[in-house]
Amino acid sequence: MDFALQAALDERALSHLYRKRLTHAGPQKPFLQVGGEPLLAFCSNDYLGLAADPQVVSALTKAAHEYGCGGGASHLVCGHSQAHHQLEEELAEFTGRERALLFSNGYMANMGVITALTHASDAIFQDKLNHASLIDGGLLSRAKFNRYPHLNYDLLEKRLMQSEANRKLVVSDGVFSMDGDTADINCLSHVCQSHNAWLMIDDAHGFGCLGENGGGVSELYGASQENVPILIGTLGKAFGTSGAFVVGSNALIETLIQFARTYIYTTSLSPAIAEATRVSLSLIQTEGWRRQQLRALIAYFKNGCQALNLPLMPSSTPIQPLHVGCSQQALKISDALRKKGMLVTAIRPPTVPDGQSRLRVTLTALHDFTHLDQLLDALSDLGSLFVEPMEREL
Ligand code: PMP
């Protein structure tokens, strides 16, 4: 067995696609301690800097004393605590939806929702750049599975018109995780309503960051429950904890409780995490300075990259990727930044399409302008590495 496994591993390494984990000590902060060395990190999804916020941490420890550490059982057995229940009510209110349902993580929420809502006689339509968990949910369901080109809503509409499926489910990221651009929720909602399709938006990267109150793409576009009937958020990013939620109508939530296998057959999220998340939800709403700081940092970074003529991809979110193309080259730049004391992840296939490797720079409210100056100086030194090898030889 090991021989066959090793051959596949060697092949992955040869094509510069081998993935390695990085072990760090201490909390999520702009500087991560890696092997005793502080590295300035631009790769965390802790966009608002809440993962190590003292108020969130103290809510977690207090709740651990009250509830213990683990959920103890699945929600439907005896794992549904008052902490879960209150968080669900607060999330429903925050998002202006009838009800909310917690899942243990976003991957399971997406798989569970898609498979609970669709059957063999149905069809699912997904943006080509959707997150792996949405794609996997689509593959696992027995429905007909279509993928439309990124943000191409004309083609989506044509395919919806041609479809004779019983239920039609359109699924899109709100903010695309590796590109940082956003779905046009108004357009998607209009197309779905015109063709009797249900719209599901996974706003894992938008909640907390976008909209005046951090309500994500749904708030940004003023989309109600009617416009986006199935809305997903994750708690491991801007909320700084872990887990996920689905918000929508009472009928949607009851359907998920009855039929979503990834909800039914798994241990509930730690109740202490639920209590900590209640505090981060309140900070998301009350501490608007975190979003203001993010917006200022995004503008500063974009200006800096433009001045250096760096291949910044179009995004106005904290995800600011720099296009490289070749995987080997992306790794080379990431390694060179590491030598300069900075962590920026090289994102390669299959996470992104072939030939579209990139450096995924993510910003958090805890960064400051001096951190960005350090990154921009380093990128300026490495600027020639962003040119495709063919062009460099010319
Ligand atoms: N959806 C999107 C768009 C994501 O980027 C991610 C995680 N990177 C998930 C879902 C999965 O969320 P979780 O980490 O909570 O499993």
Short mmCIF file of C-alpha atoms and ligand atoms in Angstrom, two decimals:
data_model
loop_
_atom_site.label_atom_id
_atom_site.label_comp_id
_atom_site.label_asym_id
_atom_site.label_seq_id
_atom_site.Cartn_x
_atom_site.Cartn_y
_atom_site.Cartn_z
CA MET A 1 0.00 0.00 0.00
CA ASP A 2 2.65 2.52 1.07
CA PHE A 3 4.49 2.07 -2.22
CA ALA A 4 1.41 3.11 -4.21
CA LEU A 5 0.71 6.00 -1.85
CA GLN A 6 4.31 7.21 -2.03
CA ALA A 7 4.22 7.21 -5.84
CA ALA A 8 1.22 9.58 -5.80
CA LEU A 9 2.91 11.76 -3.18
CA ASP A 10 6.11 11.96 -5.25
CA GLU A 11 4.10 12.95 -8.30
CA ARG A 12 2.43 15.73 -6.36
CA ALA A 13 5.80 17.02 -5.12
CA LEU A 14 7.25 16.91 -8.65
CA SER A 15 4.48 19.16 -9.93
CA HIS A 16 5.07 21.67 -7.07
CA LEU A 17 1.65 20.93 -5.61
CA TYR A 18 2.75 19.27 -2.35
CA ARG A 19 1.12 20.89 0.66
CA LYS A 20 2.89 21.35 3.97
CA ARG A 21 1.54 22.35 7.34
CA LEU A 22 3.09 25.05 9.41
CA THR A 23 3.12 24.63 13.20
CA HIS A 24 2.94 27.81 15.19
CA ALA A 25 2.67 28.64 18.87
CA GLY A 26 0.41 31.24 20.45
CA PRO A 27 -2.78 32.93 19.29
CA GLN A 28 -3.86 34.32 15.91
CA LYS A 29 -2.17 37.72 15.85
CA PRO A 30 -0.38 39.65 13.09
CA PHE A 31 2.86 37.98 14.24
CA LEU A 32 2.77 34.18 14.42
CA GLN A 33 5.48 32.37 16.37
CA VAL A 34 6.96 29.73 14.09
CA GLY A 35 9.88 27.76 15.56
CA GLY A 36 10.60 30.60 17.98
CA GLU A 37 10.68 33.14 15.16
CA PRO A 38 7.96 35.83 14.84
CA LEU A 39 6.57 35.93 11.31
CA LEU A 40 4.31 38.72 10.10
CA ALA A 41 1.30 36.79 8.81
CA PHE A 42 -0.98 37.72 5.93
CA CYS A 43 -2.84 34.44 5.69
CA SER A 44 -5.36 34.26 8.53
CA ASN A 45 -9.13 34.46 8.03
CA ASP A 46 -9.46 36.05 11.47
CA TYR A 47 -10.44 39.22 9.59
CA LEU A 48 -11.66 41.25 12.58
CA GLY A 49 -8.99 40.06 15.01
CA LEU A 50 -11.56 38.42 17.31
CA ALA A 51 -9.96 34.95 17.63
CA ALA A 52 -7.77 36.07 20.53
CA ASP A 53 -9.84 39.02 21.73
CA PRO A 54 -9.79 39.09 25.57
CA GLN A 55 -13.59 39.46 25.81
CA VAL A 56 -14.19 36.46 23.53
CA VAL A 57 -11.56 34.37 25.31
CA SER A 58 -12.95 35.22 28.71
CA ALA A 59 -16.49 34.27 27.58
CA LEU A 60 -15.07 30.93 26.42
CA THR A 61 -13.35 30.16 29.73
CA LYS A 62 -16.34 31.27 31.79
CA ALA A 63 -18.68 29.12 29.70
CA ALA A 64 -16.32 26.13 29.93
CA HIS A 65 -16.74 26.29 33.71
CA GLU A 66 -20.51 26.51 33.33
CA TYR A 67 -21.10 23.98 30.52
CA GLY A 68 -17.87 21.96 30.37
CA CYS A 69 -15.83 21.62 27.19
CA GLY A 70 -17.71 19.28 24.91
CA GLY A 71 -21.25 19.24 23.52
CA GLY A 72 -21.59 15.65 24.78
CA ALA A 73 -24.00 14.40 22.11
CA SER A 74 -25.68 15.44 18.89
CA HIS A 75 -28.24 18.27 19.04
CA LEU A 76 -31.15 15.83 18.67
CA VAL A 77 -29.98 13.53 21.45
CA CYS A 78 -28.96 15.74 24.39
CA GLY A 79 -26.28 18.06 22.99
CA HIS A 80 -28.43 21.15 22.40
CA SER A 81 -27.68 23.59 25.22
CA GLN A 82 -29.13 26.92 26.15
CA ALA A 83 -25.92 28.50 24.84
CA HIS A 84 -26.62 27.05 21.37
CA HIS A 85 -30.22 28.10 21.55
CA GLN A 86 -29.47 31.70 22.48
CA LEU A 87 -26.80 32.03 19.81
CA GLU A 88 -29.28 30.75 17.20
CA GLU A 89 -31.84 33.33 18.27
CA GLU A 90 -29.27 36.12 18.15
CA LEU A 91 -28.02 35.06 14.71
CA ALA A 92 -31.58 35.03 13.37
CA GLU A 93 -32.13 38.54 14.69
CA PHE A 94 -28.76 39.78 13.38
CA THR A 95 -29.49 38.52 9.88
CA GLY A 96 -33.18 39.49 9.85
CA ARG A 97 -34.26 35.89 9.25
CA GLU A 98 -36.97 33.83 10.91
CA ARG A 99 -34.62 31.22 12.35
CA ALA A 100 -31.02 30.06 12.54
CA LEU A 101 -29.45 26.62 12.91
CA LEU A 102 -25.91 25.92 14.12
CA PHE A 103 -23.64 23.36 12.47
CA SER A 104 -20.27 22.12 13.73
CA ASN A 105 -18.44 23.71 10.80
CA GLY A 106 -19.02 25.26 7.40
CA TYR A 107 -18.00 22.20 5.43
CA MET A 108 -20.70 20.16 7.11
CA ALA A 109 -23.29 22.91 6.90
CA ASN A 110 -22.86 23.16 3.13
CA MET A 111 -22.89 19.42 2.53
CA GLY A 112 -25.87 18.97 4.85
CA VAL A 113 -28.00 21.75 3.38
CA ILE A 114 -27.48 20.77 -0.26
CA THR A 115 -28.11 17.08 0.32
CA ALA A 116 -31.18 17.72 2.51
CA LEU A 117 -32.81 20.02 -0.05
CA THR A 118 -32.23 18.12 -3.30
CA HIS A 119 -33.11 14.69 -4.66
CA ALA A 120 -32.55 12.75 -7.88
CA SER A 121 -35.27 14.61 -9.79
CA ASP A 122 -33.73 18.02 -8.97
CA ALA A 123 -30.91 20.12 -10.43
CA ILE A 124 -28.14 22.12 -8.76
CA PHE A 125 -26.41 25.06 -10.44
CA GLN A 126 -23.10 26.23 -8.97
CA ASP A 127 -20.54 28.91 -9.77
CA LYS A 128 -17.34 27.23 -11.04
CA LEU A 129 -15.29 28.90 -8.29
CA ASN A 130 -17.51 27.83 -5.38
CA HIS A 131 -15.84 26.44 -2.27
CA ALA A 132 -15.01 22.71 -2.20
CA SER A 133 -17.68 22.02 0.44
CA LEU A 134 -20.41 23.30 -1.89
CA ILE A 135 -19.05 21.34 -4.81
CA ASP A 136 -18.83 18.20 -2.66
CA GLY A 137 -22.42 18.71 -1.45
CA GLY A 138 -23.50 18.93 -5.09
CA LEU A 139 -21.63 15.76 -6.00
CA LEU A 140 -22.98 13.88 -2.99
CA SER A 141 -26.59 14.78 -3.71
CA ARG A 142 -28.15 12.69 -6.44
CA ALA A 143 -29.40 15.78 -8.26
CA LYS A 144 -28.21 16.78 -11.74
CA PHE A 145 -25.11 18.90 -11.18
CA ASN A 146 -24.28 21.93 -13.35
CA ARG A 147 -21.38 24.37 -12.93
CA TYR A 148 -21.63 27.73 -14.65
CA PRO A 149 -18.58 29.90 -15.51
CA HIS A 150 -17.59 32.31 -12.73
CA LEU A 151 -20.24 35.06 -12.31
CA ASN A 152 -21.76 34.29 -15.72
CA TYR A 153 -25.41 34.84 -14.80
CA ASP A 154 -26.57 35.01 -18.44
CA LEU A 155 -25.44 31.45 -18.97
CA LEU A 156 -26.93 30.44 -15.62
CA GLU A 157 -30.25 31.90 -16.72
CA LYS A 158 -30.14 30.00 -20.03
CA ARG A 159 -29.46 26.76 -18.21
CA LEU A 160 -32.27 27.40 -15.72
CA MET A 161 -34.65 28.04 -18.62
CA GLN A 162 -33.68 24.76 -20.27
CA SER A 163 -33.91 22.73 -17.06
CA GLU A 164 -36.91 20.51 -16.51
CA ALA A 165 -35.88 19.55 -13.01
CA ASN A 166 -38.38 19.45 -10.21
CA ARG A 167 -36.48 21.69 -7.77
CA LYS A 168 -33.73 24.00 -9.00
CA LEU A 169 -31.12 25.07 -6.45
CA VAL A 170 -28.63 27.82 -7.35
CA VAL A 171 -25.57 27.91 -5.08
CA SER A 172 -22.87 30.57 -4.87
CA ASP A 173 -20.17 31.82 -2.54
CA GLY A 174 -20.98 35.34 -1.32
CA VAL A 175 -17.30 36.34 -1.28
CA PHE A 176 -15.16 33.94 -3.33
CA SER A 177 -12.57 32.52 -0.96
CA MET A 178 -9.54 32.45 -3.24
CA ASP A 179 -10.39 35.48 -5.39
CA GLY A 180 -11.96 37.89 -2.92
CA ASP A 181 -14.57 39.12 -5.40
CA THR A 182 -18.28 38.97 -4.58
CA ALA A 183 -21.35 37.46 -6.21
CA ASP A 184 -23.89 39.97 -7.53
CA ILE A 185 -26.67 39.07 -5.12
CA ASN A 186 -29.28 41.32 -6.76
CA CYS A 187 -28.72 39.77 -10.15
CA LEU A 188 -28.64 36.21 -8.79
CA SER A 189 -31.78 36.75 -6.77
CA HIS A 190 -33.60 38.22 -9.78
CA VAL A 191 -32.55 35.31 -12.03
CA CYS A 192 -33.61 32.77 -9.41
CA GLN A 193 -36.97 34.38 -8.75
CA SER A 194 -37.69 34.61 -12.50
CA HIS A 195 -37.04 30.90 -12.98
CA ASN A 196 -38.51 29.51 -9.82
CA ALA A 197 -35.12 28.48 -8.45
CA TRP A 198 -34.00 28.51 -4.80
CA LEU A 199 -30.94 30.59 -4.00
CA MET A 200 -28.31 29.47 -1.49
CA ILE A 201 -25.45 31.84 -0.59
CA ASP A 202 -22.42 30.75 1.42
CA ASP A 203 -21.12 33.98 2.90
CA ALA A 204 -18.30 32.45 4.94
CA HIS A 205 -15.95 35.33 4.10
CA GLY A 206 -18.46 38.18 3.99
CA PHE A 207 -20.08 37.98 7.44
CA GLY A 208 -18.43 40.39 9.84
CA CYS A 209 -16.52 42.19 7.08
CA LEU A 210 -19.08 43.52 4.61
CA GLY A 211 -22.10 45.74 5.24
CA GLU A 212 -22.39 48.58 7.75
CA ASN A 213 -23.15 46.16 10.62
CA GLY A 214 -21.12 43.24 9.37
CA GLY A 215 -24.15 41.47 7.90
CA GLY A 216 -22.12 40.36 4.88
CA VAL A 217 -23.17 40.36 1.23
CA SER A 218 -26.79 40.05 2.24
CA GLU A 219 -26.62 43.36 4.14
CA LEU A 220 -24.45 44.94 1.43
CA TYR A 221 -27.11 44.18 -1.19
CA GLY A 222 -30.05 44.74 1.14
CA ALA A 223 -31.19 41.17 0.45
CA SER A 224 -34.07 39.90 2.56
CA GLN A 225 -35.04 36.31 3.34
CA GLU A 226 -37.18 36.39 0.20
CA ASN A 227 -34.18 37.38 -1.98
CA VAL A 228 -31.75 34.90 -0.40
CA PRO A 229 -33.86 32.18 1.21
CA ILE A 230 -30.88 30.00 2.20
CA LEU A 231 -27.96 31.88 3.77
CA ILE A 232 -24.88 30.28 5.32
CA GLY A 233 -22.26 31.85 7.57
CA THR A 234 -19.20 30.33 9.19
CA LEU A 235 -17.87 31.19 12.64
CA GLY A 236 -14.20 30.30 12.12
CA LYS A 237 -13.38 33.42 10.13
CA ALA A 238 -14.50 36.94 11.13
CA PHE A 239 -16.32 35.61 14.22
CA GLY A 240 -12.98 34.22 15.44
CA THR A 241 -14.39 30.99 16.90
CA SER A 242 -15.55 27.88 15.02
CA GLY A 243 -18.74 26.39 13.64
CA ALA A 244 -21.30 27.58 11.13
CA PHE A 245 -24.94 28.60 10.81
CA VAL A 246 -27.77 28.52 8.33
CA VAL A 247 -30.47 31.20 8.46
CA GLY A 248 -33.84 31.24 6.72
CA SER A 249 -37.49 30.40 7.15
CA ASN A 250 -38.95 28.21 9.86
CA ALA A 251 -39.75 25.56 7.21
CA LEU A 252 -36.13 25.56 5.99
CA ILE A 253 -34.70 25.14 9.48
CA GLU A 254 -37.19 22.39 10.42
CA THR A 255 -36.36 20.59 7.16
CA LEU A 256 -32.66 20.70 8.02
CA ILE A 257 -33.27 19.43 11.56
CA GLN A 258 -35.21 16.49 10.09
CA PHE A 259 -33.10 15.68 7.03
CA ALA A 260 -29.58 17.19 7.12
CA ARG A 261 -27.39 14.19 7.92
CA THR A 262 -24.37 16.32 8.83
CA TYR A 263 -26.55 18.03 11.44
CA ILE A 264 -28.23 14.93 12.82
CA TYR A 265 -25.33 12.52 13.08
CA THR A 266 -22.61 14.58 14.70
CA THR A 267 -21.75 15.96 18.13
CA SER A 268 -22.89 19.52 18.68
CA LEU A 269 -20.45 22.39 18.66
CA SER A 270 -18.88 23.00 22.06
CA PRO A 271 -21.36 25.08 24.11
CA ALA A 272 -18.42 27.14 25.40
CA ILE A 273 -17.66 28.06 21.77
CA ALA A 274 -21.31 29.03 21.33
CA GLU A 275 -21.08 31.38 24.33
CA ALA A 276 -17.81 32.87 23.04
CA THR A 277 -19.48 33.40 19.66
CA ARG A 278 -22.34 35.31 21.32
CA VAL A 279 -19.73 37.80 22.50
CA SER A 280 -18.02 38.00 19.12
CA LEU A 281 -21.41 38.53 17.46
CA SER A 282 -22.01 41.46 19.77
CA LEU A 283 -18.51 42.88 19.08
CA ILE A 284 -19.11 42.55 15.33
CA GLN A 285 -22.12 44.81 15.73
CA THR A 286 -20.76 47.29 18.26
CA GLU A 287 -17.10 47.66 17.27
CA GLY A 288 -17.43 49.20 13.83
CA TRP A 289 -13.81 50.40 14.07
CA ARG A 290 -12.68 46.91 13.09
CA ARG A 291 -14.41 47.15 9.70
CA GLN A 292 -13.23 50.75 9.26
CA GLN A 293 -9.64 49.68 9.93
CA LEU A 294 -10.01 46.82 7.45
CA ARG A 295 -11.37 49.17 4.79
CA ALA A 296 -8.47 51.58 5.33
CA LEU A 297 -5.94 48.74 5.14
CA ILE A 298 -7.50 47.33 1.96
CA ALA A 299 -7.36 50.76 0.26
CA TYR A 300 -3.74 51.29 1.38
CA PHE A 301 -2.64 47.87 0.16
CA LYS A 302 -4.40 48.24 -3.18
CA ASN A 303 -2.83 51.65 -3.77
CA GLY A 304 0.60 50.31 -2.82
CA CYS A 305 0.28 47.36 -5.22
CA GLN A 306 -0.93 49.60 -8.03
CA ALA A 307 2.06 51.92 -7.53
CA LEU A 308 4.36 48.89 -7.76
CA ASN A 309 2.51 47.55 -10.78
CA LEU A 310 1.87 44.23 -9.03
CA PRO A 311 -0.73 41.83 -10.50
CA LEU A 312 -3.43 42.42 -7.90
CA MET A 313 -6.69 40.59 -8.63
CA PRO A 314 -9.94 42.63 -8.55
CA SER A 315 -11.26 42.49 -4.99
CA SER A 316 -12.52 44.97 -2.44
CA THR A 317 -12.59 42.50 0.46
CA PRO A 318 -9.84 41.54 2.95
CA ILE A 319 -8.84 38.76 0.52
CA GLN A 320 -6.34 40.47 -1.82
CA PRO A 321 -4.72 37.86 -4.07
CA LEU A 322 -1.73 38.55 -6.31
CA HIS A 323 -1.82 36.55 -9.52
CA VAL A 324 1.31 34.52 -10.33
CA GLY A 325 0.22 31.74 -12.70
CA CYS A 326 2.82 29.01 -12.35
CA SER A 327 2.76 26.96 -9.10
CA GLN A 328 6.53 26.73 -8.80
CA GLN A 329 6.83 30.49 -9.11
CA ALA A 330 4.11 31.10 -6.52
CA LEU A 331 5.99 28.85 -4.08
CA LYS A 332 9.23 30.65 -4.86
CA ILE A 333 7.73 34.04 -3.98
CA SER A 334 6.08 32.68 -0.84
CA ASP A 335 9.44 31.16 0.26
CA ALA A 336 11.27 34.42 -0.48
CA LEU A 337 8.73 36.35 1.64
CA ARG A 338 9.21 33.83 4.43
CA LYS A 339 12.96 34.52 4.36
CA LYS A 340 12.08 38.18 4.82
CA GLY A 341 9.99 37.32 7.91
CA MET A 342 6.54 37.24 6.29
CA LEU A 343 3.93 34.53 5.82
CA VAL A 344 1.84 34.65 2.64
CA THR A 345 0.39 31.38 1.35
CA ALA A 346 0.89 30.21 -2.22
CA ILE A 347 -2.48 28.90 -3.40
CA ARG A 348 -2.13 26.25 -6.10
CA PRO A 349 -4.30 23.73 -8.00
CA PRO A 350 -6.55 21.98 -7.26
CA THR A 351 -7.68 24.80 -4.93
CA VAL A 352 -7.53 27.15 -7.93
CA PRO A 353 -7.66 26.24 -11.66
CA ASP A 354 -4.47 25.17 -13.46
CA GLY A 355 -2.22 28.08 -14.37
CA GLN A 356 -3.87 30.39 -11.84
CA SER A 357 -1.64 29.96 -8.81
CA ARG A 358 -1.50 33.02 -6.64
CA LEU A 359 -0.37 34.53 -3.38
CA ARG A 360 -3.42 34.94 -1.19
CA VAL A 361 -2.84 38.00 0.97
CA THR A 362 -5.43 38.38 3.71
CA LEU A 363 -5.73 41.42 5.94
CA THR A 364 -7.05 41.66 9.48
CA ALA A 365 -8.17 44.60 11.60
CA LEU A 366 -5.14 43.99 13.83
CA HIS A 367 -2.71 44.84 11.04
CA ASP A 368 -1.48 48.41 10.85
CA PHE A 369 0.02 50.50 8.06
CA THR A 370 3.61 49.73 9.11
CA HIS A 371 2.85 46.01 8.61
CA LEU A 372 1.61 46.78 5.11
CA ASP A 373 4.70 48.90 4.40
CA GLN A 374 6.85 45.90 5.32
CA LEU A 375 4.89 43.67 2.97
CA LEU A 376 4.90 46.20 0.14
CA ASP A 377 8.67 46.76 0.52
CA ALA A 378 9.26 43.02 0.34
CA LEU A 379 6.96 42.65 -2.67
CA SER A 380 8.73 45.54 -4.35
CA ASP A 381 12.09 43.74 -3.93
CA LEU A 382 10.56 40.57 -5.38
CA GLY A 383 8.58 42.31 -8.13
CA SER A 384 10.48 40.67 -10.98
CA LEU A 385 9.38 37.22 -9.77
CA PHE A 386 5.76 38.05 -10.60
CA VAL A 387 6.51 38.14 -14.31
CA GLU A 388 5.72 34.80 -16.02
CA PRO A 389 8.95 32.82 -16.82
CA MET A 390 8.39 33.14 -20.60
CA GLU A 391 8.14 36.92 -20.35
CA ARG A 392 11.26 37.07 -18.18
CA GLU A 393 13.33 35.34 -20.84
CA LEU A 394 12.28 37.79 -23.56
N1 PMP B 1 -17.28 28.00 2.71
C1 PMP B 1 -16.25 28.75 2.32
C2 PMP B 1 -16.48 29.75 1.23
C3 PMP B 1 -14.99 28.60 2.91
O1 PMP B 1 -13.96 29.35 2.50
C4 PMP B 1 -14.82 27.65 3.93
C5 PMP B 1 -13.51 27.43 4.66
N2 PMP B 1 -12.38 27.93 4.15
C6 PMP B 1 -15.92 26.87 4.29
C7 PMP B 1 -17.13 27.07 3.68
C8 PMP B 1 -15.79 25.81 5.34
O2 PMP B 1 -15.94 26.37 6.60
P1 PMP B 1 -15.33 25.66 7.89
O3 PMP B 1 -13.89 26.05 7.93
O4 PMP B 1 -16.13 26.19 9.02
O5 PMP B 1 -15.51 24.19 7.69
#
